[in-house]
Amino acid sequence: MRSRSLAARSLGLALTTVLLVLGCAGRGRLELIPGKQAGPGLAELVDSEPARRLLVDLLARRSLHQHPTATLVSGQDLDPAADLRRLPDQAGLRGLAEEVSLDFAALAFARALGADARSRTLQAAFDEYLREGAARSEEMLRQPGGFPYTVLFAPAWLYRSHPEVGADFGRQRQLLERLGIPHRLIPNPESASVEDNAAAIAAAVRETGCAEGLLILVSISKSGAEVALALSRLLAPAEAACVAGWLNTGGALGGTPLADAALRPPASWLTNLVLWFNGWNRAGLLSMATGPSRERLEGARLPDSVAVVNLVAVPVSGTVGSRLYGSYQILRRYGPNDGVVLLAHTVWPGGANLVALGSDHLFTALQEDAPALALLRAVDTAVRRHGAWPVPAGVTVTIGPAE
């Protein structure tokens, strides 16, 4: 029995670059701090002098709440009022990485994410809530009507097998329990396909309804694609009317090239062995391949009533944690990535963006109370202001190929 356990552990380590979408918690680096001054420390985090200058600018602007009126990406100005369809695609980011550097391309994408008015407003609100501290945020959330929603958590891939890394939102659910905020974990099969889990999410929305107030859906990594599919394809408009917001955290909307690599021989032989040994369904991994992921959501559209908040990890080479460093290096050939997914494939068009600057796919800093509470307040802000913000009409998803 012991030798079998050791064998399983060895196989798991061999596939660490593939079977690492275990949630958004772990031993990664903390976010870069807005307002951090230029110096040798920053230079060591990035791979080029242009990237260092851009990083200094981003940190300073966030600290002073002075956001750019335009963002320069490879010689093209992005109007701050433009919708997210103007974001650089992954091919453009890869080209910029080849022209300048990978970190410069990632940071240029971070600037583009904050170029529209909704994202600038929401990022400034989150930063302010974070500065106020955990005690103030908890006080505000406990007030009558401070957070009048029921939260439905869509867990990550393999969340039952690996709850220790936060794949089951355990810490976040404890926090909501303490605050008295109604919530539930959607009991999805942990290794099922995106399609099957999307059906379970749609069923959970129908079952919960509006009896306890409007709903907030929270997804993480693979479950981002599942929530997107449920809202855009499976729920009728009347059924989705109870959903006030969706927090898309590190969404694997376009799948990941890591799944493609794991499904190609000879790696697929080992992949199949690990999946069989652990009793995991191969369908889950198949559904995370980039081809099926791109086809699944092509042209998809969410109800206009849903306020979408995209929480996007934008690491630079010196802030990627040891857990994801190997996969981050593997994905370099595709351009900026967070160690699991390609950056341009994590954003739902038309949403407001929050940038976790310096974080990798594991979002370690958000496991702490202060940022987690600030994030709840930011989601509430996004929902309350959603009707007043100009939302581009008819926004649909277009996900380019990974190559």
XYZ file of C-alpha atoms in Angstrom:
403
model
C 0.000 0.000 0.000
C 2.831 2.362 0.877
C 4.657 1.670 -2.418
C 1.440 2.350 -4.290
C 1.114 5.701 -2.529
C 4.695 6.617 -3.402
C 4.131 5.648 -7.021
C 1.051 7.825 -7.200
C 2.966 10.739 -5.711
C 5.766 10.340 -8.249
C 3.319 10.286 -11.122
C 1.580 13.348 -9.741
C 4.846 15.244 -9.583
C 5.680 14.243 -13.142
C 2.437 15.830 -14.288
C 2.668 18.929 -12.129
C 2.722 21.219 -15.160
C -0.642 19.830 -16.222
C -2.569 18.862 -13.109
C -2.046 22.171 -11.354
C -5.365 23.841 -11.863
C -6.257 22.889 -8.320
C -7.707 26.188 -7.250
C -6.544 29.662 -6.514
C -4.553 29.294 -3.352
C -1.060 28.096 -2.671
C 2.497 29.198 -2.123
C 2.733 31.967 -4.698
C 4.116 35.494 -4.345
C 2.049 38.356 -2.996
C 0.877 41.150 -5.244
C 3.095 44.100 -5.984
C 2.196 47.010 -3.749
C 0.853 50.193 -5.377
C 3.181 53.088 -4.727
C 6.310 50.975 -4.397
C 9.205 53.158 -5.472
C 11.621 52.448 -8.259
C 14.862 50.790 -7.237
C 17.020 47.702 -7.564
C 14.224 45.549 -6.160
C 11.862 46.342 -9.020
C 14.599 45.896 -11.613
C 15.147 42.354 -10.352
C 11.490 41.461 -10.852
C 11.299 42.155 -14.583
C 13.153 41.058 -17.691
C 13.912 44.383 -19.376
C 14.393 48.088 -18.754
C 11.207 49.021 -20.696
C 9.287 46.607 -18.461
C 10.777 48.190 -15.327
C 9.745 51.668 -16.457
C 6.232 50.500 -17.241
C 5.967 48.732 -13.888
C 7.062 51.871 -12.026
C 4.463 53.876 -13.928
C 1.665 51.402 -13.180
C 2.440 51.270 -9.474
C 2.700 55.049 -9.192
C -0.549 55.677 -11.031
C -2.471 53.211 -8.848
C -1.024 54.752 -5.728
C -1.991 58.288 -6.705
C -5.302 57.296 -8.352
C -4.056 59.008 -11.503
C -5.059 56.654 -14.252
C -3.918 57.196 -17.834
C -6.281 58.757 -20.311
C -4.902 56.421 -22.950
C -2.888 53.218 -22.956
C -0.104 52.596 -25.440
C 0.154 49.043 -26.680
C 2.538 48.372 -29.530
C 2.035 51.836 -30.975
C -1.766 51.835 -30.799
C -3.675 54.160 -28.468
C -6.673 52.690 -26.695
C -9.450 55.167 -25.930
C -10.392 54.860 -22.233
C -14.081 54.784 -23.162
C -13.587 51.878 -25.533
C -15.099 48.552 -24.563
C -13.140 45.398 -23.928
C -13.352 44.265 -27.531
C -10.399 46.619 -28.079
C -8.140 44.687 -25.693
C -5.051 43.215 -27.363
C -5.547 39.584 -28.277
C -3.052 36.875 -27.372
C -1.393 37.008 -30.784
C -0.769 40.727 -30.350
C 0.627 40.177 -26.869
C 2.914 37.423 -28.124
C 4.195 39.730 -30.856
C 4.853 42.478 -28.320
C 6.726 39.988 -26.135
C 8.936 39.059 -29.072
C 9.466 42.721 -29.984
C 10.279 43.990 -26.474
C 9.980 41.412 -23.675
C 7.477 39.073 -22.045
C 7.120 41.212 -18.923
C 6.623 44.361 -20.972
C 3.792 42.666 -22.889
C 2.173 41.481 -19.643
C 2.353 44.950 -18.108
C 1.030 46.558 -21.294
C -1.954 44.231 -20.998
C -2.404 45.304 -17.374
C -2.596 48.931 -18.535
C -5.068 48.027 -21.261
C -7.264 46.210 -18.728
C -7.668 49.458 -16.807
C -8.201 51.755 -19.775
C -12.007 51.930 -19.602
C -13.887 54.054 -17.089
C -15.617 51.128 -15.357
C -12.363 49.339 -14.670
C -10.613 52.490 -13.487
C -13.449 53.234 -11.089
C -13.611 49.707 -9.730
C -9.839 49.364 -9.332
C -9.717 52.649 -7.416
C -12.575 51.458 -5.187
C -10.859 48.134 -4.458
C -7.573 49.855 -3.647
C -9.391 52.229 -1.281
C -11.216 49.372 0.457
C -7.913 47.563 0.847
C -6.273 50.598 2.419
C -9.165 50.972 4.874
C -8.321 47.559 6.285
C -10.176 44.385 7.212
C -11.971 45.809 10.258
C -13.553 48.654 8.281
C -14.598 46.364 5.429
C -16.142 43.895 7.850
C -18.050 46.731 9.542
C -19.439 47.930 6.207
C -20.420 44.443 5.058
C -22.234 43.727 8.349
C -24.466 46.769 8.022
C -28.108 46.137 6.992
C -28.078 45.811 3.213
C -24.285 45.963 3.176
C -24.061 42.874 0.974
C -27.632 41.841 0.035
C -26.774 38.784 -2.034
C -26.513 35.022 -1.819
C -23.126 33.812 -3.046
C -22.862 30.643 -5.129
C -19.313 29.288 -5.342
C -18.380 27.225 -8.412
C -15.332 25.228 -7.228
C -12.145 24.481 -9.121
C -11.051 21.302 -10.849
C -10.202 18.485 -8.378
C -11.473 20.516 -5.436
C -12.462 17.451 -3.419
C -9.077 15.795 -3.822
C -7.178 18.976 -2.983
C -9.153 21.143 -0.536
C -5.877 22.072 1.159
C -5.009 24.489 -1.650
C -8.315 26.339 -1.481
C -9.969 24.735 -4.485
C -13.223 24.402 -2.518
C -13.314 28.065 -1.363
C -13.077 26.829 2.218
C -11.519 30.003 3.623
C -13.898 32.276 1.736
C -16.925 30.294 2.929
C -15.741 30.553 6.528
C -15.447 34.311 6.074
C -18.985 34.609 4.719
C -20.252 32.401 7.537
C -18.717 34.781 10.048
C -20.331 37.744 8.314
C -23.733 36.079 8.120
C -23.813 36.280 4.317
C -25.836 33.404 2.782
C -23.785 31.195 0.506
C -23.410 27.671 -0.804
C -20.856 25.598 -2.629
C -22.185 24.102 -5.854
C -21.414 20.363 -5.444
C -20.039 19.769 -8.919
C -18.267 16.503 -9.743
C -14.633 17.526 -9.301
C -13.265 16.124 -12.567
C -16.328 16.387 -14.805
C -16.342 18.248 -18.097
C -17.034 21.951 -18.435
C -20.356 21.088 -20.072
C -21.531 18.809 -17.243
C -20.527 21.256 -14.532
C -22.176 24.139 -16.391
C -25.424 22.172 -16.290
C -24.988 21.719 -12.524
C -24.369 25.454 -12.083
C -27.497 26.290 -14.082
C -29.477 23.862 -11.915
C -28.116 25.499 -8.745
C -29.179 28.949 -9.970
C -32.680 27.674 -10.723
C -32.949 25.905 -7.369
C -31.711 28.871 -5.311
C -33.766 31.487 -7.128
C -34.308 34.909 -5.586
C -35.843 33.747 -2.303
C -32.888 35.046 -0.287
C -32.033 37.965 -2.558
C -30.041 38.380 -5.732
C -27.220 35.971 -6.525
C -23.492 36.468 -7.006
C -21.654 33.688 -8.842
C -17.980 33.239 -8.002
C -15.798 31.114 -10.255
C -12.182 30.151 -10.243
C -9.995 28.917 -13.119
C -11.833 26.112 -14.988
C -15.161 26.965 -13.392
C -14.997 30.348 -15.128
C -15.752 28.595 -18.405
C -18.507 26.633 -16.658
C -20.247 29.738 -15.303
C -19.890 31.487 -18.658
C -21.508 28.547 -20.430
C -24.336 28.339 -17.900
C -25.149 32.057 -18.115
C -24.798 32.401 -21.877
C -26.218 29.120 -23.190
C -28.125 27.144 -20.552
C -30.164 29.586 -18.475
C -33.151 31.337 -19.989
C -33.240 35.124 -19.465
C -35.946 34.757 -16.811
C -33.872 32.132 -14.973
C -30.749 34.296 -15.062
C -32.630 37.372 -13.815
C -31.686 36.527 -10.219
C -27.970 36.658 -11.028
C -26.773 40.166 -10.236
C -23.063 39.573 -10.695
C -20.300 37.177 -11.632
C -16.772 37.320 -10.211
C -14.575 35.656 -12.818
C -11.308 34.855 -11.024
C -8.473 33.723 -13.284
C -11.009 32.274 -15.686
C -9.787 29.571 -18.044
C -12.258 30.757 -20.690
C -10.000 29.662 -23.530
C -8.751 26.511 -21.815
C -5.013 26.077 -21.470
C -2.230 24.818 -23.740
C -1.106 22.733 -20.761
C -4.143 20.517 -21.328
C -3.248 20.255 -25.019
C 0.245 19.084 -24.075
C -1.071 16.527 -21.573
C -3.415 15.036 -24.164
C -0.727 14.527 -26.835
C 1.367 11.328 -26.959
C 3.644 10.401 -25.334
C 2.589 12.632 -22.420
C -0.985 11.366 -22.764
C 0.116 7.858 -21.709
C 1.240 9.152 -18.341
C -1.744 11.490 -18.118
C -4.187 8.629 -18.601
C -2.390 6.554 -15.978
C -2.544 9.331 -13.384
C -6.209 10.011 -14.115
C -7.075 6.316 -13.850
C -5.083 5.783 -10.667
C -6.838 8.670 -8.905
C -10.292 7.913 -10.299
C -10.494 11.223 -12.128
C -12.626 11.685 -15.238
C -10.645 12.324 -18.424
C -13.563 14.416 -19.692
C -12.565 17.280 -17.430
C -9.106 17.538 -18.933
C -10.429 17.098 -22.472
C -12.803 20.011 -21.946
C -9.900 22.276 -20.943
C -8.105 21.830 -24.274
C -7.895 25.071 -26.219
C -9.797 23.923 -29.320
C -12.995 22.808 -27.552
C -12.778 25.786 -25.189
C -12.609 28.247 -28.074
C -15.528 26.650 -29.900
C -17.672 26.351 -26.773
C -17.936 30.090 -26.096
C -17.490 31.529 -29.576
C -20.122 34.228 -30.024
C -21.545 33.673 -26.523
C -23.316 36.568 -24.846
C -24.331 37.131 -21.232
C -27.570 38.822 -20.114
C -27.004 42.571 -19.913
C -28.289 42.530 -16.322
C -25.244 40.587 -15.044
C -22.393 42.734 -13.727
C -19.159 40.930 -14.590
C -15.967 41.526 -12.638
C -12.845 40.005 -14.185
C -10.110 39.459 -11.602
C -6.973 39.007 -13.704
C -3.603 37.867 -12.406
C -0.771 39.658 -14.220
C 2.580 38.335 -12.992
C 6.017 39.350 -14.131
C 8.848 36.858 -14.307
C 10.146 37.711 -10.830
C 6.798 37.312 -9.062
C 5.770 33.852 -10.284
C 5.688 31.459 -7.336
C 7.696 28.248 -7.263
C 4.572 26.125 -7.631
C 3.832 27.529 -11.080
C 7.263 28.570 -12.297
C 7.730 25.504 -14.506
C 4.362 25.840 -16.237
C 4.886 29.590 -16.603
C 8.091 28.873 -18.514
C 6.355 26.282 -20.688
C 3.685 28.828 -21.661
C 6.185 31.609 -22.501
C 6.117 30.631 -26.176
C 2.450 31.718 -26.298
C 3.089 35.098 -24.721
C 2.005 36.551 -21.349
C 0.415 34.017 -19.030
C -0.316 33.541 -15.335
C 1.314 30.124 -15.055
C -1.816 28.214 -16.099
C -3.786 30.218 -18.669
C -2.962 32.820 -21.320
C -3.776 36.335 -20.138
C -5.948 37.404 -23.061
C -8.099 34.293 -22.601
C -9.108 35.112 -19.001
C -11.252 38.202 -19.638
C -14.980 38.234 -20.301
C -15.693 41.114 -22.739
C -17.773 43.952 -21.366
C -16.859 43.334 -17.740
C -15.054 45.614 -15.312
C -11.471 44.533 -14.669
C -9.475 44.250 -11.473
C -5.756 43.615 -11.956
C -3.885 41.524 -9.402
C -0.540 42.978 -10.411
C 2.302 40.596 -9.657
C 0.036 37.687 -8.742
C 0.144 34.387 -10.576
C -2.805 32.043 -11.129
C -2.879 31.073 -7.466
C -3.887 34.549 -6.163
C -2.246 33.825 -2.819
C -2.738 37.333 -1.402
C -6.518 37.094 -1.786
C -6.643 34.329 0.823
C -6.032 36.949 3.508
C -8.989 38.709 5.137
C -8.256 42.301 4.081
C -8.124 41.697 0.301
C -10.915 39.119 0.418
C -13.220 41.574 2.194
C -12.175 44.417 -0.107
C -13.035 42.197 -3.060
C -16.534 41.564 -1.692
C -17.074 45.311 -1.390
C -15.760 45.838 -4.914
C -18.192 43.269 -6.326
C -21.030 45.023 -4.495
C -19.865 48.331 -5.978
C -19.838 46.826 -9.467
C -23.374 45.480 -9.073
C -24.790 48.725 -7.668
C -23.212 50.849 -10.402
C -23.820 48.411 -13.231
C -26.968 50.115 -14.467
C -25.299 53.527 -14.533
C -22.191 52.383 -16.389
C -22.305 52.377 -20.198
C -22.223 48.704 -21.113
C -21.396 47.917 -24.743
C -24.410 46.427 -26.462
C -24.198 42.982 -27.975
C -20.738 42.107 -26.647
C -19.831 38.566 -27.610
C -16.818 36.399 -26.980
C -14.088 35.788 -29.530
C -11.166 33.696 -28.327
C -8.235 33.406 -30.687
C -6.140 30.250 -30.966
C -3.315 29.646 -28.514
C -0.782 29.317 -31.294
